CSV table of C-alpha atoms in Angstrom, one decimal:
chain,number,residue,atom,x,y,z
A,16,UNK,CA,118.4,246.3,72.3
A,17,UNK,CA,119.3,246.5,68.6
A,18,UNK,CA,120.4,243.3,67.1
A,19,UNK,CA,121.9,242.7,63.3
A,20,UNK,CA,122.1,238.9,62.5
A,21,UNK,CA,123.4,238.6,59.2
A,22,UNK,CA,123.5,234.6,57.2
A,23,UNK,CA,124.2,233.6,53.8
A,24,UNK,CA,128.1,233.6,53.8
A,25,UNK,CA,129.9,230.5,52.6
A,26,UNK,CA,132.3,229.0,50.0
A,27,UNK,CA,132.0,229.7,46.7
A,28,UNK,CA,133.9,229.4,43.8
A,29,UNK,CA,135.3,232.1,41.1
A,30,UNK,CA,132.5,233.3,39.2
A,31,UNK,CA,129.4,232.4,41.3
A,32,UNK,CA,127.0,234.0,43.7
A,33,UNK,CA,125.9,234.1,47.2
A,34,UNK,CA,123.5,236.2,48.4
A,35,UNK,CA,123.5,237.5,52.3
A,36,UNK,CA,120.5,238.5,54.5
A,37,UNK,CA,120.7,240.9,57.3
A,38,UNK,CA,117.4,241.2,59.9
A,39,UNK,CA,117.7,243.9,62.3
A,40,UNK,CA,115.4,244.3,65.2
A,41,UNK,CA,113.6,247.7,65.7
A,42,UNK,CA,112.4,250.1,62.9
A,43,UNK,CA,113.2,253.3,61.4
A,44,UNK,CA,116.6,253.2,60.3
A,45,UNK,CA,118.2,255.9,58.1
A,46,UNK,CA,120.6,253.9,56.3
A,47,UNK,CA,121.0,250.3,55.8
A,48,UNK,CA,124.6,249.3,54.6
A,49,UNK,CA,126.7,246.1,53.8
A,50,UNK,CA,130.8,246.6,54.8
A,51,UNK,CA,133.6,243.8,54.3
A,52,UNK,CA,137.0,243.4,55.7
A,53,UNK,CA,139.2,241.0,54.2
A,54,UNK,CA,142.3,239.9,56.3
A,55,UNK,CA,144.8,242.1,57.3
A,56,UNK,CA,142.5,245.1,55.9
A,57,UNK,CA,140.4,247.6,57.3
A,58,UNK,CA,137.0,247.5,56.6
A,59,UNK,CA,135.4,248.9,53.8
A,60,UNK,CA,132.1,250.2,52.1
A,61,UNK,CA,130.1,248.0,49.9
A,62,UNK,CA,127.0,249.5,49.2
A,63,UNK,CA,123.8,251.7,50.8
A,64,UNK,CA,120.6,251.8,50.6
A,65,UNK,CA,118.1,254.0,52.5
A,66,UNK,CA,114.5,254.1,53.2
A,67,UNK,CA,113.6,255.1,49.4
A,68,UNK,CA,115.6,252.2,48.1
A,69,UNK,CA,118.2,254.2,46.6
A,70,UNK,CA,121.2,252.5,46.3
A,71,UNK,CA,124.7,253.7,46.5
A,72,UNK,CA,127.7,250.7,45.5
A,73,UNK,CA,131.6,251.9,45.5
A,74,UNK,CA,133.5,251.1,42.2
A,75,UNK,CA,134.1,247.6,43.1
A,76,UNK,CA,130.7,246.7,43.4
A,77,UNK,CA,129.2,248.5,40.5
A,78,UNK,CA,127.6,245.6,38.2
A,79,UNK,CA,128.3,242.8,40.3
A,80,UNK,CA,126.5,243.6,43.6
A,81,UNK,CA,122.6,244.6,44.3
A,82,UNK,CA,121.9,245.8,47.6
A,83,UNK,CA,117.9,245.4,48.6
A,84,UNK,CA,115.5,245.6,51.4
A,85,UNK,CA,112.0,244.5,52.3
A,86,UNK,CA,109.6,247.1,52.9
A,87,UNK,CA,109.4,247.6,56.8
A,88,UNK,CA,113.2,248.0,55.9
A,89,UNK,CA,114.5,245.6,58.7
A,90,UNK,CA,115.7,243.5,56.3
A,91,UNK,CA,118.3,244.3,54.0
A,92,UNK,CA,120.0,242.1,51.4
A,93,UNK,CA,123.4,241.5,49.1
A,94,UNK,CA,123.0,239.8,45.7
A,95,UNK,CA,126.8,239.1,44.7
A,96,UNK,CA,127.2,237.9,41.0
A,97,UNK,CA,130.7,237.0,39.1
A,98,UNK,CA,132.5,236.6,42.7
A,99,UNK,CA,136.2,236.8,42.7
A,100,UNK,CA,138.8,235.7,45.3
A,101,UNK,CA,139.4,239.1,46.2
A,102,UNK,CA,136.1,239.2,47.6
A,103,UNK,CA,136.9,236.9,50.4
A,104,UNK,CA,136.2,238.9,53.5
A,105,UNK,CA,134.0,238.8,56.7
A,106,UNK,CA,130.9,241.0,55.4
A,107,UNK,CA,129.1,243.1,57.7
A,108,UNK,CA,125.5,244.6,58.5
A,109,UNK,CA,125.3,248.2,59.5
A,110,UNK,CA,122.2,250.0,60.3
A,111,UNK,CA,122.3,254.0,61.2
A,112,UNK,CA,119.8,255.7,63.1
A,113,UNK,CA,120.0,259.5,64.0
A,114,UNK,CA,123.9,259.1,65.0
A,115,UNK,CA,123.9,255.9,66.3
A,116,UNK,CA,125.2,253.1,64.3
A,117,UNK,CA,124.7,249.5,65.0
A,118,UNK,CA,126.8,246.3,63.6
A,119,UNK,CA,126.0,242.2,63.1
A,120,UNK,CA,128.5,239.7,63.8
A,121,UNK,CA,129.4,239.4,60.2
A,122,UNK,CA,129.5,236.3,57.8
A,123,UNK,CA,132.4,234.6,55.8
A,124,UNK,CA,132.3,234.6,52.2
A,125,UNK,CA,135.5,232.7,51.2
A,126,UNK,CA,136.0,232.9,47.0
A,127,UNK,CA,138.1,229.9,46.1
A,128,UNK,CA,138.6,227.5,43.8
């Protein structure tokens, strides 16, 4: 049974940084991802990373969010700098493997003054 349990969400205000921690049981995984949804959206890319540690961030991202892993790469990790309330969103963990995909429960970051 593959499990995702993802921690580090909370308040924060404009301009700080959280940083989120996914664990996810078994090995092996392809692709280790981070995803948001913000209310009333559908959820979206943040960045990848696979078993090289190549990264991969979408525009919004780009300079303001690091995506790592440790190196059994069942850990995977979200370093978010110069936050903004347009950030606010449940943030998932994703984990690929072959064609299966696997999510965690998600975590809140709320950007707010």
């Amino acid at each position: 049974q593959v499990q995702l349990v993802e921690s580090g969400g909370g308040l924060v205000e404009p301009g700080g940084s959280l940083r989120l921690s996914c664990k996810a049981s078994g090995c092996a995984y392809s692709r280790l991802a981070w995803y948001r949804q913000a209310p009333g959206k559908q959820r979206e890319l943040v960045a990848t990373i696979i078993p090289s540690g190549q990264p991969y961030y979408v525009d919004f991202a780009k300079g303001r969010f690091a995506i790592s892993k440790d190196r059994a790469g069942n850990s995977v990790y979200l370093q978010m700098n110069s936050l903004q309330p347009e950030d606010t969103a449940v943030y998932y963990c994703n984990a690929r493997r072959g064609s299966a995909e696997f999510w965690g429960q998600g975590t809140q970051v709320t950007v707010s003054a």
